[in-house]
mmCIF file of C-alpha atoms in Angstrom:
data_model
loop_
_atom_site.group_PDB
_atom_site.id
_atom_site.type_symbol
_atom_site.label_atom_id
_atom_site.label_comp_id
_atom_site.label_asym_id
_atom_site.label_seq_id
_atom_site.Cartn_x
_atom_site.Cartn_y
_atom_site.Cartn_z
ATOM 1 C CA LEU K 78 -19.578 -18.393 11.163
ATOM 2 C CA GLN K 79 -17.341 -21.414 11.577
ATOM 3 C CA LEU K 80 -18.270 -22.565 8.088
ATOM 4 C CA LEU K 81 -17.764 -19.080 6.694
ATOM 5 C CA THR K 82 -14.286 -18.661 8.191
ATOM 6 C CA ALA K 83 -13.322 -22.079 6.827
ATOM 7 C CA ALA K 84 -14.732 -21.404 3.355
ATOM 8 C CA GLU K 85 -13.665 -17.751 3.129
ATOM 9 C CA PRO K 86 -10.556 -17.366 5.297
ATOM 10 C CA LYS K 87 -9.868 -13.799 4.088
ATOM 11 C CA ILE K 88 -13.000 -12.210 5.594
ATOM 12 C CA ALA K 89 -11.722 -10.468 8.719
ATOM 13 C CA SER K 90 -15.193 -9.546 9.973
ATOM 14 C CA ALA K 91 -16.196 -13.215 10.149
ATOM 15 C CA HIS K 92 -13.131 -13.997 12.259
ATOM 16 C CA LEU K 93 -13.876 -11.010 14.481
ATOM 17 C CA ALA K 94 -17.506 -11.996 14.987
ATOM 18 C CA LEU K 95 -16.611 -15.578 15.801
ATOM 19 C CA GLY K 96 -13.777 -14.415 18.048
ATOM 20 C CA GLU K 97 -16.165 -12.197 19.999
ATOM 21 C CA ILE K 98 -18.608 -15.058 20.431
ATOM 22 C CA TYR K 99 -15.822 -17.253 21.755
ATOM 23 C CA LEU K 100 -14.505 -14.519 24.032
ATOM 24 C CA TYR K 101 -17.865 -13.732 25.608
ATOM 25 C CA SER K 102 -18.764 -17.403 25.989
ATOM 26 C CA GLY K 103 -15.518 -18.064 27.854
ATOM 27 C CA ASP K 104 -13.628 -19.994 25.169
ATOM 28 C CA ASP K 105 -10.554 -17.800 25.467
ATOM 29 C CA LYS K 106 -8.176 -19.962 23.435
ATOM 30 C CA LYS K 107 -10.466 -20.015 20.404
ATOM 31 C CA ALA K 108 -11.050 -16.274 20.823
ATOM 32 C CA LEU K 109 -7.303 -15.715 20.688
ATOM 33 C CA THR K 110 -6.983 -17.804 17.542
ATOM 34 C CA MET K 111 -9.850 -16.062 15.753
ATOM 35 C CA SER K 112 -8.692 -12.584 16.721
ATOM 36 C CA GLU K 113 -5.152 -13.423 15.639
ATOM 37 C CA ASP K 114 -6.496 -14.588 12.270
ATOM 38 C CA ALA K 115 -8.455 -11.341 11.887
ATOM 39 C CA LEU K 116 -5.357 -9.354 12.787
ATOM 40 C CA LYS K 117 -3.320 -11.168 10.136
ATOM 41 C CA ILE K 118 -5.943 -10.302 7.518
ATOM 42 C CA SER K 119 -6.388 -6.697 8.614
ATOM 43 C CA PRO K 120 -3.502 -5.617 10.881
ATOM 44 C CA GLU K 121 -4.598 -1.978 11.022
ATOM 45 C CA SER K 122 -8.145 -2.799 12.136
ATOM 46 C CA VAL K 123 -8.862 -1.237 15.513
ATOM 47 C CA ASN K 124 -11.549 -3.869 16.132
ATOM 48 C CA ALA K 125 -9.048 -6.658 15.485
ATOM 49 C CA ILE K 126 -6.470 -4.992 17.722
ATOM 50 C CA GLN K 127 -9.021 -4.541 20.513
ATOM 51 C CA LEU K 128 -10.308 -8.098 20.344
ATOM 52 C CA TYR K 129 -6.802 -9.556 20.188
ATOM 53 C CA THR K 130 -5.755 -7.450 23.175
ATOM 54 C CA GLU K 131 -8.709 -8.696 25.222
ATOM 55 C CA ALA K 132 -8.122 -12.310 24.200
ATOM 56 C CA LEU K 133 -4.406 -11.991 24.883
ATOM 57 C CA PHE K 134 -5.156 -10.577 28.333
ATOM 58 C CA ARG K 135 -7.398 -13.532 29.154
ATOM 59 C CA ASN K 136 -4.916 -16.087 27.838
ATOM 60 C CA GLN K 137 -1.514 -14.683 28.747
ATOM 61 C CA GLY K 138 -2.181 -11.943 31.263
ATOM 62 C CA LYS K 139 -1.832 -8.221 31.678
ATOM 63 C CA GLU K 140 1.833 -7.862 30.700
ATOM 64 C CA ALA K 141 1.444 -9.649 27.363
ATOM 65 C CA ALA K 142 -1.623 -7.563 26.516
ATOM 66 C CA LYS K 143 0.117 -4.338 27.528
ATOM 67 C CA LEU K 144 3.211 -5.117 25.445
ATOM 68 C CA PHE K 145 1.028 -5.851 22.432
ATOM 69 C CA ILE K 146 -1.123 -2.724 22.688
ATOM 70 C CA ASP K 147 1.930 -0.512 23.320
ATOM 71 C CA LYS K 148 3.492 -1.851 20.134
ATOM 72 C CA GLN K 149 0.301 -1.248 18.140
ATOM 73 C CA VAL K 150 -0.136 2.311 19.411
ATOM 74 C CA ASN K 151 3.456 3.116 18.495
ATOM 75 C CA HIS K 152 3.165 1.460 15.083
ATOM 76 C CA TYR K 153 -0.129 3.187 14.220
ATOM 77 C CA ALA K 154 0.697 6.472 15.942
ATOM 78 C CA ASP K 155 -1.674 8.482 13.724
ATOM 79 C CA ASN K 156 -4.691 6.306 14.484
ATOM 80 C CA GLN K 157 -6.769 8.428 16.849
ATOM 81 C CA LEU K 158 -9.380 5.729 17.462
ATOM 82 C CA LEU K 159 -6.690 3.327 18.616
ATOM 83 C CA ARG K 160 -5.248 6.023 20.880
ATOM 84 C CA GLN K 161 -8.706 6.541 22.422
ATOM 85 C CA TYR K 162 -9.012 2.809 23.080
ATOM 86 C CA TYR K 163 -5.563 2.763 24.624
ATOM 87 C CA ALA K 164 -6.308 5.696 26.919
#
């Protein structure tokens, strides 16, 4: 996945997969970077928003994660899946 994200930087799913691996293996800084990259590629992706929120929480704490998710829910107000995640 590292090679794929380097060779094909526009594939959001590769960044998400690698970000999840980093997050669940405890490498929170790399998880934040990968999820941020995925979010830049696909800003409306609920998976990218979720992963970035989790990584942000682990890196910067509850308030930073809450501010981010509040902004996303307001920006994508019609996205029911995002609203379910937020609830």
